[in-house]
Coordinates of C-alpha atoms in Angstrom, one line a residue:
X894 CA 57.4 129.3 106.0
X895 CA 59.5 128.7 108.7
X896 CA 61.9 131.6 107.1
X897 CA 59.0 134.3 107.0
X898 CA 58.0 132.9 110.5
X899 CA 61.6 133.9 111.7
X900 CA 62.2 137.1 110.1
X901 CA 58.3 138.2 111.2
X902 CA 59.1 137.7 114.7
X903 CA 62.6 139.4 113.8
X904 CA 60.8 142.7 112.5
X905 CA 58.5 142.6 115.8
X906 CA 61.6 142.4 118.1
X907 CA 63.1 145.2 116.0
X908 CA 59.6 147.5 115.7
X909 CA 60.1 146.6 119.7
X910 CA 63.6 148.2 120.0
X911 CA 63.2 151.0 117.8
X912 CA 59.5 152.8 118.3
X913 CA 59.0 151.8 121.8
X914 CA 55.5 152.6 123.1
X915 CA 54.7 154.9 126.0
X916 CA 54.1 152.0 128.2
X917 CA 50.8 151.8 130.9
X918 CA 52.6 149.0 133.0
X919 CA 54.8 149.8 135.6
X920 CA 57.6 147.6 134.2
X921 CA 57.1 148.1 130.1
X922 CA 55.5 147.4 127.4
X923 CA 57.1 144.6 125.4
X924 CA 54.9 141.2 125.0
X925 CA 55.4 138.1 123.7
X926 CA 52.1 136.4 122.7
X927 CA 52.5 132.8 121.7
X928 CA 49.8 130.7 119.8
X929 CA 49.4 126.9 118.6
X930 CA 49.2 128.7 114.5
X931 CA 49.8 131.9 112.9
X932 CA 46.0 132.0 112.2
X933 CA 44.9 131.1 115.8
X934 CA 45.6 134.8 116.3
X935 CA 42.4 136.1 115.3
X936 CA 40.3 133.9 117.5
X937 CA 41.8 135.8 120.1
X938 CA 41.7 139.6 118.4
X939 CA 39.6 141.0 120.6
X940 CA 41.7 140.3 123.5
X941 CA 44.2 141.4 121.7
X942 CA 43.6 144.9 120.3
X943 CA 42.7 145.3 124.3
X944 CA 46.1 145.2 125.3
X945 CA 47.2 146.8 122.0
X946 CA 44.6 149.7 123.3
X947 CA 46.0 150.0 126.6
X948 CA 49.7 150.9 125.4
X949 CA 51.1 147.3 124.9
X950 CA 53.7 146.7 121.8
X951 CA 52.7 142.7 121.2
X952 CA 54.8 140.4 119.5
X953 CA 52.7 137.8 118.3
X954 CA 54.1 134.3 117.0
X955 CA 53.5 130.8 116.9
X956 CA 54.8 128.4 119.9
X957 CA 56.8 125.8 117.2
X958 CA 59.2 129.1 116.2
X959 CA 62.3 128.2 116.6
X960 CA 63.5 131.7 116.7
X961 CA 61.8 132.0 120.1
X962 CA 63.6 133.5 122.8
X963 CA 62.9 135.7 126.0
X964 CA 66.8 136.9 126.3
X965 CA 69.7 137.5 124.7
X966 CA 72.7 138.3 126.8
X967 CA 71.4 138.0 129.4
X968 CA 69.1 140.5 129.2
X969 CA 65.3 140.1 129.0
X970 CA 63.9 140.8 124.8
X971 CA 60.2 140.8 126.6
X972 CA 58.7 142.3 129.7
X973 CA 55.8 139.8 130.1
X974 CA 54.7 136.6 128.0
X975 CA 51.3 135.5 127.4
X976 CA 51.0 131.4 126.5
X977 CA 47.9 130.8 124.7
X978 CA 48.9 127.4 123.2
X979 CA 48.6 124.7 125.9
X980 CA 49.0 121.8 123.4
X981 CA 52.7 123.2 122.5
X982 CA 54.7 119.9 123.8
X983 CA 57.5 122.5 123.5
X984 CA 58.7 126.2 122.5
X985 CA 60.7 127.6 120.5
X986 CA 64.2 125.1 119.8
X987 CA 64.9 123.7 122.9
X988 CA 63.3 126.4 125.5
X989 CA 62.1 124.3 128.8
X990 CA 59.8 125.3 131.7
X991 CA 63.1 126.4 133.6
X992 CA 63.5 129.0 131.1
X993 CA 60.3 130.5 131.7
X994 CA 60.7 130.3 135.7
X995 CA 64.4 132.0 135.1
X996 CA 62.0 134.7 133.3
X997 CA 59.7 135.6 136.3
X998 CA 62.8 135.5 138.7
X999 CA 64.4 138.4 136.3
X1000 CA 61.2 139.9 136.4
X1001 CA 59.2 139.0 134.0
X1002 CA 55.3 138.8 133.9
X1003 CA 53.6 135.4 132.7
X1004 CA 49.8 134.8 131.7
X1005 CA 49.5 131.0 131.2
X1006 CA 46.6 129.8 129.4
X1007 CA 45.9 126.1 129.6
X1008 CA 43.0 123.3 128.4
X1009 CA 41.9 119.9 128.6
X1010 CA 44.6 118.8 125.6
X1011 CA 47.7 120.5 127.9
X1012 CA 51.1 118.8 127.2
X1013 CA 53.7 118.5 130.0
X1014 CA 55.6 121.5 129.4
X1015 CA 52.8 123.4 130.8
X1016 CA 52.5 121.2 133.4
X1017 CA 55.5 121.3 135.0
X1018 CA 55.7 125.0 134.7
X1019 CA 52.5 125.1 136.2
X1020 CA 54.1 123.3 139.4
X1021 CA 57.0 125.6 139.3
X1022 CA 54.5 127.9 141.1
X1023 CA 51.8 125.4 143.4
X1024 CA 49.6 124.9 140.9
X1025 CA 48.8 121.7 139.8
X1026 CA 46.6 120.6 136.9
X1027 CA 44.0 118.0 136.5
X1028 CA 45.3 115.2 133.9
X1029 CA 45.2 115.4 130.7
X1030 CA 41.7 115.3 128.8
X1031 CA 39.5 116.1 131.9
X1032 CA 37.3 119.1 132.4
X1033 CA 35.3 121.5 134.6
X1034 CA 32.0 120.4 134.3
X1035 CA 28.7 121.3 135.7
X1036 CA 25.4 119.6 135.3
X1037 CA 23.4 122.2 136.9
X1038 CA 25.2 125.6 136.1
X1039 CA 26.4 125.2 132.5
X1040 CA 25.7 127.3 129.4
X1041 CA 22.5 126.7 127.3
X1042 CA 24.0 126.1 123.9
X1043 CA 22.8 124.7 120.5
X1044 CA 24.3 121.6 121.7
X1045 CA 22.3 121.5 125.3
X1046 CA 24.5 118.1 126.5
X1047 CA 27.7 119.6 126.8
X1048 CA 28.1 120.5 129.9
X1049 CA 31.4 121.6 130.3
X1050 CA 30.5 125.2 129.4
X1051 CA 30.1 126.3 133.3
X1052 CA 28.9 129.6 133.9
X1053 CA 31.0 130.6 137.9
X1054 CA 30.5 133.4 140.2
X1055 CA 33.3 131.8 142.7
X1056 CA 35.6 135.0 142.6
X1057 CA 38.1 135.6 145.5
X1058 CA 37.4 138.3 147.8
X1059 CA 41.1 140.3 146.2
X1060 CA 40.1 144.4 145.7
X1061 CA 43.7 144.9 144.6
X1062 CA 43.3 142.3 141.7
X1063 CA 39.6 142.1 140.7
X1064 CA 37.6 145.8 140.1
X1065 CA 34.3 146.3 141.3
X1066 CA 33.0 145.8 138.3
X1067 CA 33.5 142.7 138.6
X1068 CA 32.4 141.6 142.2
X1069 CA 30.6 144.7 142.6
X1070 CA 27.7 145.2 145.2
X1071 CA 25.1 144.6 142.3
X1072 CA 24.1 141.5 140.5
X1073 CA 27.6 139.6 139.3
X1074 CA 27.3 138.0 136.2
X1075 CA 29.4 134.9 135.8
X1076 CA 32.2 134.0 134.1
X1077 CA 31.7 131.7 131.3
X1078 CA 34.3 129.0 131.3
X1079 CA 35.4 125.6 129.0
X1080 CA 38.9 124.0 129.8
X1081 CA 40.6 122.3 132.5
X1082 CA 40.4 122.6 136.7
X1083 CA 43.7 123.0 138.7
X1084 CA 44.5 122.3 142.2
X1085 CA 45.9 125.0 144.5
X1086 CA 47.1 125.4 148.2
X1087 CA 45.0 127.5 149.6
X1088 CA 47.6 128.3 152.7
X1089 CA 50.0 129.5 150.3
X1090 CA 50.1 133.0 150.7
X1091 CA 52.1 133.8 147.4
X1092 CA 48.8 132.1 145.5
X1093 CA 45.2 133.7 145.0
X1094 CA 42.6 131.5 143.2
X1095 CA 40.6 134.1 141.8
X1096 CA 38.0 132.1 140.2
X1097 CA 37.1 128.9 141.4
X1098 CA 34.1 126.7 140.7
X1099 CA 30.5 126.7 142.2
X1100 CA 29.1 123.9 144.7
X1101 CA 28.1 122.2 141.8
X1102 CA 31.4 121.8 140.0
X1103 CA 33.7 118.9 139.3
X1104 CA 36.7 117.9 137.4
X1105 CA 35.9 115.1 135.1
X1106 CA 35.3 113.6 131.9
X1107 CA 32.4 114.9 129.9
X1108 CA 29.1 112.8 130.0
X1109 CA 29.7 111.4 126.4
X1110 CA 33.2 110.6 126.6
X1111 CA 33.5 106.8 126.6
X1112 CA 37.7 106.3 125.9
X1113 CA 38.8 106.9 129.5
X1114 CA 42.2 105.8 129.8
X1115 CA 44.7 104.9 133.0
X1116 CA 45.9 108.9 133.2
X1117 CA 42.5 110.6 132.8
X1118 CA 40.1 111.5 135.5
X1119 CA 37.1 109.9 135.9
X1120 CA 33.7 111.2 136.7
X1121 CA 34.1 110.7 140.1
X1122 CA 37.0 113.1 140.5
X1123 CA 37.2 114.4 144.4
X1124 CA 38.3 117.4 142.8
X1125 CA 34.5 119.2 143.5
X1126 CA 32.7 122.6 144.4
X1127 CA 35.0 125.3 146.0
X1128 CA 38.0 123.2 145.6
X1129 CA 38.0 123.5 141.7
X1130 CA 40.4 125.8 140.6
X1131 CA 39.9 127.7 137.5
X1132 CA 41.9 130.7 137.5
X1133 CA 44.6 131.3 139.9
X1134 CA 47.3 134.3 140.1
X1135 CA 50.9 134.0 141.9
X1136 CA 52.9 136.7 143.0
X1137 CA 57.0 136.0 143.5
X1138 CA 58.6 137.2 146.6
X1139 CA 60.7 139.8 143.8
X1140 CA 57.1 141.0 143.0
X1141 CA 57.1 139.5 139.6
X1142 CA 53.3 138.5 138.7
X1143 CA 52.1 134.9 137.0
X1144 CA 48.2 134.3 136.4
X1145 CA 47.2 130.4 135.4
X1146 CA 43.8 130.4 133.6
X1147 CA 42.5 126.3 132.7
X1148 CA 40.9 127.7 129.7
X1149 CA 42.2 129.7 126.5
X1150 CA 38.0 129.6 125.6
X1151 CA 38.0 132.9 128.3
X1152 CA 40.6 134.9 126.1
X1153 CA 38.6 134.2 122.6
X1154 CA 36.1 136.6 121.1
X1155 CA 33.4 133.7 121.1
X1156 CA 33.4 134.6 124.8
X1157 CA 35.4 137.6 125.5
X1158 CA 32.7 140.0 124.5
X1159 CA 29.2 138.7 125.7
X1160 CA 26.2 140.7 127.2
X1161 CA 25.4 137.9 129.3
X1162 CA 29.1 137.3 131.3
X1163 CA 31.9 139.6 132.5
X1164 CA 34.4 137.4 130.6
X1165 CA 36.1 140.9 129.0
X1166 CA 36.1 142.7 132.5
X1167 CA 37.2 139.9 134.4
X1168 CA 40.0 138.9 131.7
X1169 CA 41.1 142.5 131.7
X1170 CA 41.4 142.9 135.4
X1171 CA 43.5 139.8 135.7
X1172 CA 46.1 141.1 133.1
X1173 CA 46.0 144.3 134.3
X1174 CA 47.5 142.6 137.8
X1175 CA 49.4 140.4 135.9
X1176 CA 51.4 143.2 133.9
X1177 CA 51.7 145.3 137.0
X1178 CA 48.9 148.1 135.7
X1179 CA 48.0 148.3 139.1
X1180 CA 48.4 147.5 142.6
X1181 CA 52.1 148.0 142.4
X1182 CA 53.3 149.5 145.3
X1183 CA 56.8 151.2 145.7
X1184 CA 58.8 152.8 148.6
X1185 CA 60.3 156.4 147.0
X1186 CA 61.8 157.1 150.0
X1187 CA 62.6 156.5 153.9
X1188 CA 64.5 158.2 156.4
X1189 CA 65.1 158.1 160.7
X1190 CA 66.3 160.8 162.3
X1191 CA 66.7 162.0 166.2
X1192 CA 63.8 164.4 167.4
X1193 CA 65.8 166.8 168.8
X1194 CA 67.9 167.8 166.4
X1195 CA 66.0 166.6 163.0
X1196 CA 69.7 164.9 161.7
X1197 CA 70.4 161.6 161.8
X1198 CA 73.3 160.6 163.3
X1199 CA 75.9 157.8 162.7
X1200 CA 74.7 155.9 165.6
X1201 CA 72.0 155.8 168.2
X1202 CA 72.4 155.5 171.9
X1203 CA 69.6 154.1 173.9
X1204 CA 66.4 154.9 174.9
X1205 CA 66.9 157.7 172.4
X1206 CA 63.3 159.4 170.6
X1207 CA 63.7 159.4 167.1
X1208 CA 61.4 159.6 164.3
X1209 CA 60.6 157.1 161.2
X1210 CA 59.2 158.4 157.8
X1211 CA 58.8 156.5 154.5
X1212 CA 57.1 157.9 151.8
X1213 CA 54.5 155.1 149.5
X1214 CA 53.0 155.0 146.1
X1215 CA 50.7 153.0 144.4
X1216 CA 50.5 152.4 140.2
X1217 CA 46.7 152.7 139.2
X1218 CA 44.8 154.1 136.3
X1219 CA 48.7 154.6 133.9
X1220 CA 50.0 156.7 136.8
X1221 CA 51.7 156.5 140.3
X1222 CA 49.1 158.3 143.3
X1223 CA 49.8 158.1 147.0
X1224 CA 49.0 155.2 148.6
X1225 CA 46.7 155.6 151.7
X1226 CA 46.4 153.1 154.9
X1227 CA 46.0 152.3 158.1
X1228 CA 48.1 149.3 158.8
X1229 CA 51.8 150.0 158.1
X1230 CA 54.1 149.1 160.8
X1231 CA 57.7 149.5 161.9
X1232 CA 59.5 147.3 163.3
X1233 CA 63.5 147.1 165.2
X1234 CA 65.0 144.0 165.2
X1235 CA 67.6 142.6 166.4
X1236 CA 67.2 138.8 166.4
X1237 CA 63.5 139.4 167.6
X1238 CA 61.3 142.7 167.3
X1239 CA 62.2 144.6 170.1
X1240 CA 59.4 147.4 168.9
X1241 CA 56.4 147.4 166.5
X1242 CA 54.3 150.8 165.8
X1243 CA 51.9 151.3 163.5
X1244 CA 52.8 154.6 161.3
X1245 CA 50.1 157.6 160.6
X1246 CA 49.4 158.8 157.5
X1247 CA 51.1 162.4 158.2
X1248 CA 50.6 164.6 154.6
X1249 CA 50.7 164.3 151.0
X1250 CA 53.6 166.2 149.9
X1251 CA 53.6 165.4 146.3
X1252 CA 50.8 164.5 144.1
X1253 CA 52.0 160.8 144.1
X1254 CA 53.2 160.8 147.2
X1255 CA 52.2 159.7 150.8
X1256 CA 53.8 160.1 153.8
X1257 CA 53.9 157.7 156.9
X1258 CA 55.3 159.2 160.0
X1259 CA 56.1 157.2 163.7
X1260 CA 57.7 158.8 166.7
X1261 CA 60.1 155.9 168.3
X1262 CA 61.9 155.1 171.7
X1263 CA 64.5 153.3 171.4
X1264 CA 64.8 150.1 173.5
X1265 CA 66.8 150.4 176.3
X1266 CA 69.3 147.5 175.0
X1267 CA 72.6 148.1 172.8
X1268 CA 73.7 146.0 169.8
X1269 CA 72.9 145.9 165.7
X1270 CA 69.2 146.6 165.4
X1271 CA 67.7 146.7 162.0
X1272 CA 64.8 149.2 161.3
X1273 CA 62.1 147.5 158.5
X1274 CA 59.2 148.2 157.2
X1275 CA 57.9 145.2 155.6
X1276 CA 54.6 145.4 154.0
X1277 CA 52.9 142.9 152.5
X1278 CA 48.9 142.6 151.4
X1279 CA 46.8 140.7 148.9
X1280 CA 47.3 141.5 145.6
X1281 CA 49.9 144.2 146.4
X1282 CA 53.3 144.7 145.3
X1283 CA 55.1 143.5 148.6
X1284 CA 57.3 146.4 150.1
X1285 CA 60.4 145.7 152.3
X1286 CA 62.5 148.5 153.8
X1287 CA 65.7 147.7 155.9
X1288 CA 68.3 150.3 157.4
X1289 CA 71.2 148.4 159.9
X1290 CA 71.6 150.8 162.8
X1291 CA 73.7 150.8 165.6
X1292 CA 72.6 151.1 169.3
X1293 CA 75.1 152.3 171.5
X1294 CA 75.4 152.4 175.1
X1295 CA 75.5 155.5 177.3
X1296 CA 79.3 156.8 178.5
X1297 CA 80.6 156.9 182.3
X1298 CA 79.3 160.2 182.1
X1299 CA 76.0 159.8 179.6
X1300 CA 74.2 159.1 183.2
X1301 CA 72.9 161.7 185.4
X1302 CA 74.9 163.0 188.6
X1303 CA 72.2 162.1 191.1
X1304 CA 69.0 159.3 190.7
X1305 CA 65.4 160.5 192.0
X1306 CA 65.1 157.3 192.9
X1307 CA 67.7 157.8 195.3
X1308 CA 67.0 161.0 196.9
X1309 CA 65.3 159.0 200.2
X1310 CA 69.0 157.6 200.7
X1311 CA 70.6 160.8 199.8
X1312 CA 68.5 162.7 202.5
X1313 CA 69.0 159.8 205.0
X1314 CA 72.9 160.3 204.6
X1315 CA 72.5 164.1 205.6
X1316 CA 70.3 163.6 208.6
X1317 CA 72.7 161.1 209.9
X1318 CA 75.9 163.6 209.4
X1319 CA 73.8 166.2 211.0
X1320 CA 73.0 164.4 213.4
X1321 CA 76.3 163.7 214.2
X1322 CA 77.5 166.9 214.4
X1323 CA 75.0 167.9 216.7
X1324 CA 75.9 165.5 219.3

């Protein structure tokens, strides 16, 4: 078995390599699906065939597979990785949560997908990246807003509204203007900082929400929480996303219950939109921003020269795009700033939107004065929003001073003590 596992995941790595797919992410195409059994794939087929639908070339095989890899000479096999087997107290032969981080650092996308029975291993990857979950056999549970089911004293079936206010991750389908339906939830809370600005907890639990045991559960131990949890309300994360700094994209959901068709595909929640907007962040279909170009050039000549002297008028361009709907468009705003620096910001202006040249281009033009100070200035653009691909634009210029002769002849300022001079040689003479 463990043969036919190997040479399975062998001829999806090689279907990979040789009939590539015309990808809908921004990065590629190539996904590794992990999952607790060979057969536990078809409780998640719905989800899925989704990303099978949307372009995606998934390699699907079981966390124990000790073929498992994510590179092989240094070079990435996979573009993202989705984890849907949270009891997996390890993967692959001797792969470790480093492994995984050293993934997302090269770039890689991660969907994490945890529950109550989670081993370590997800654990500490999870804390790789500020988020930290509950302990071990504890659950979001709600005695007011859970699920009517056959079995009407399990509560930990919570139906949640708590989504982040995030346009760039979550449609408006989702947390549209009409009535939201929830999101129906089993598994495990998380913690989360919320002043971490590289961290969005997209769905979070409602007022009446805490991390627990269930009612029936009578073998508490020393490492699981009790009832009286102070993890509660608004502070109960459920599904949190993380952006790097390198604009690679991780997304932490307590519950692999959300990803299976038993809930994916239900009149009564927006399980399959929600899901679908999450991993379309996470796998960069959308909100990634780019920089295609950027240039600074004097205004009265239109070239930019090899230096700047001071108090010169120049003129900033840089030319954005955003990745939506399998394709890049311009990317329109109101809020992106220039900035000179040289130790401290000497200027900040906020750039107009000047034309769309190009069908996925827009252009953002400033007209600049120089400060009136010489030295190693660098010109950024650094742009950074919720949910956005974070863009950062540097260009080291140099700020010269004026020559002996750079300086006019004669000062207005002056001209009172210039005129003074005159009268008095006049005056002179005349006597």
């Amino acid at each position: 078995m463990k043969l036919l596992a190997s040479l399975g995941t062998l001829l999806a790595l090689s279907s990979t390599w040789l009939n590539p797919v015309s990808a809908k992410s921004a990065t590629g195409d190539r996904v590794l699906v992990l999952v607790p059994k060979q057969e536990s794939s078809k409780h998640y087929s719905l989800f899925l065939d989704s990303l099978v639908t949307r372009g995606f070339d998934l390699s699907i095989t079981t966390a124990s597979n000790s073929s498992v890899s994510l590179q092989m000479d240094g070079q990435r096999l996979f573009d993202h990785a989705i984890l849907l087997a949270p009891a997996a107290k390890k993967i692959g032969n001797s792969m470790a949560p480093k492994d995984f981080v050293r993934f997302v650092n090269d770039g890689g996308n991660l969907v994490v997908a945890a529950g109550s029975e989670l081993s370590e291993f997800y654990r500490k990857l999870a804390m790789q990246f500020g988020v930290e979950f509950e302990p071990r056999g504890s659950w979001a549970v709600d005695h007011l807003g859970f699920v009517k089911q056959d079995n009407g004293t399990d509560h930990r079936m919570i139906a949640t509204t708590g989504f982040a206010k995030a346009p760039a991750v979550l449609s408006s389908e989702t947390v549209g203007d009409k009535e939201q339906l929830p999101v129906f939830y089993k598994g495990i809370a998380h913690k989360y900082q919320a002043n971490n600005p590289l961290l969005i907890p997209l769905l979070v639990g409602e007022p009446t929400t805490y991390s627990g045991l269930k009612a029936d559960d009578k073998k508490a131990s020393a490492n699981t929480a009790d009832v009286d949890a102070p993890l509660s309300g608004r502070s109960v994360g459920l599904v949190s996303v993380f952006q790097t700094r390198g604009n690679a994209r991780v997304a932490f959901s307590g519950s692999t219950a959300v990803f299976s068709n038993a809930l994916f595909r239900n009149a009564h929640n927006s399980n399959q939109q929600f899901i679908t907007d999450v991993t379309q962040w996470t796998l960069q279909e959308k909100s990634v921003l780019r920089s295609t170009s950027h240039r600074h050039y004097l205004q009265s000549t239109g070239e930019q020269p090899d230096h700047y002297l001071v108090s010169s008028s120049i003129s900033y361009e840089i030319d954005l795009s955003v990745y939506k709907n399998n394709a890049w468009h311009p990317y329109i705003a109101d809020d992106v700033q220039f900035e000179a620096i040289m130790l401290d910001p000497y200027i900040r202006a906020t750039l107009n939107h000047s034309k769309a040249n190009a069908k996925d281009i827009a252009t953002y033009h400033g007209d600049i004065k120089l400060p009136d100070r010489y030295g190693t200035f660098t010109f950024r653009v650094n742009y950074k929003r919720t949910g956005y691909s974070n863009v950062d634009v540097r260009d080291t210029v140099a700020i010269w001073p004026l020559r002996h002769d750079g300086y006019p002849r004669f000062l207005s300022a002056a001209y009172p003590y210039y005129a003074a001079s005159f009268v008095m040689v006049l005056g002179f003479l005349a006597l």
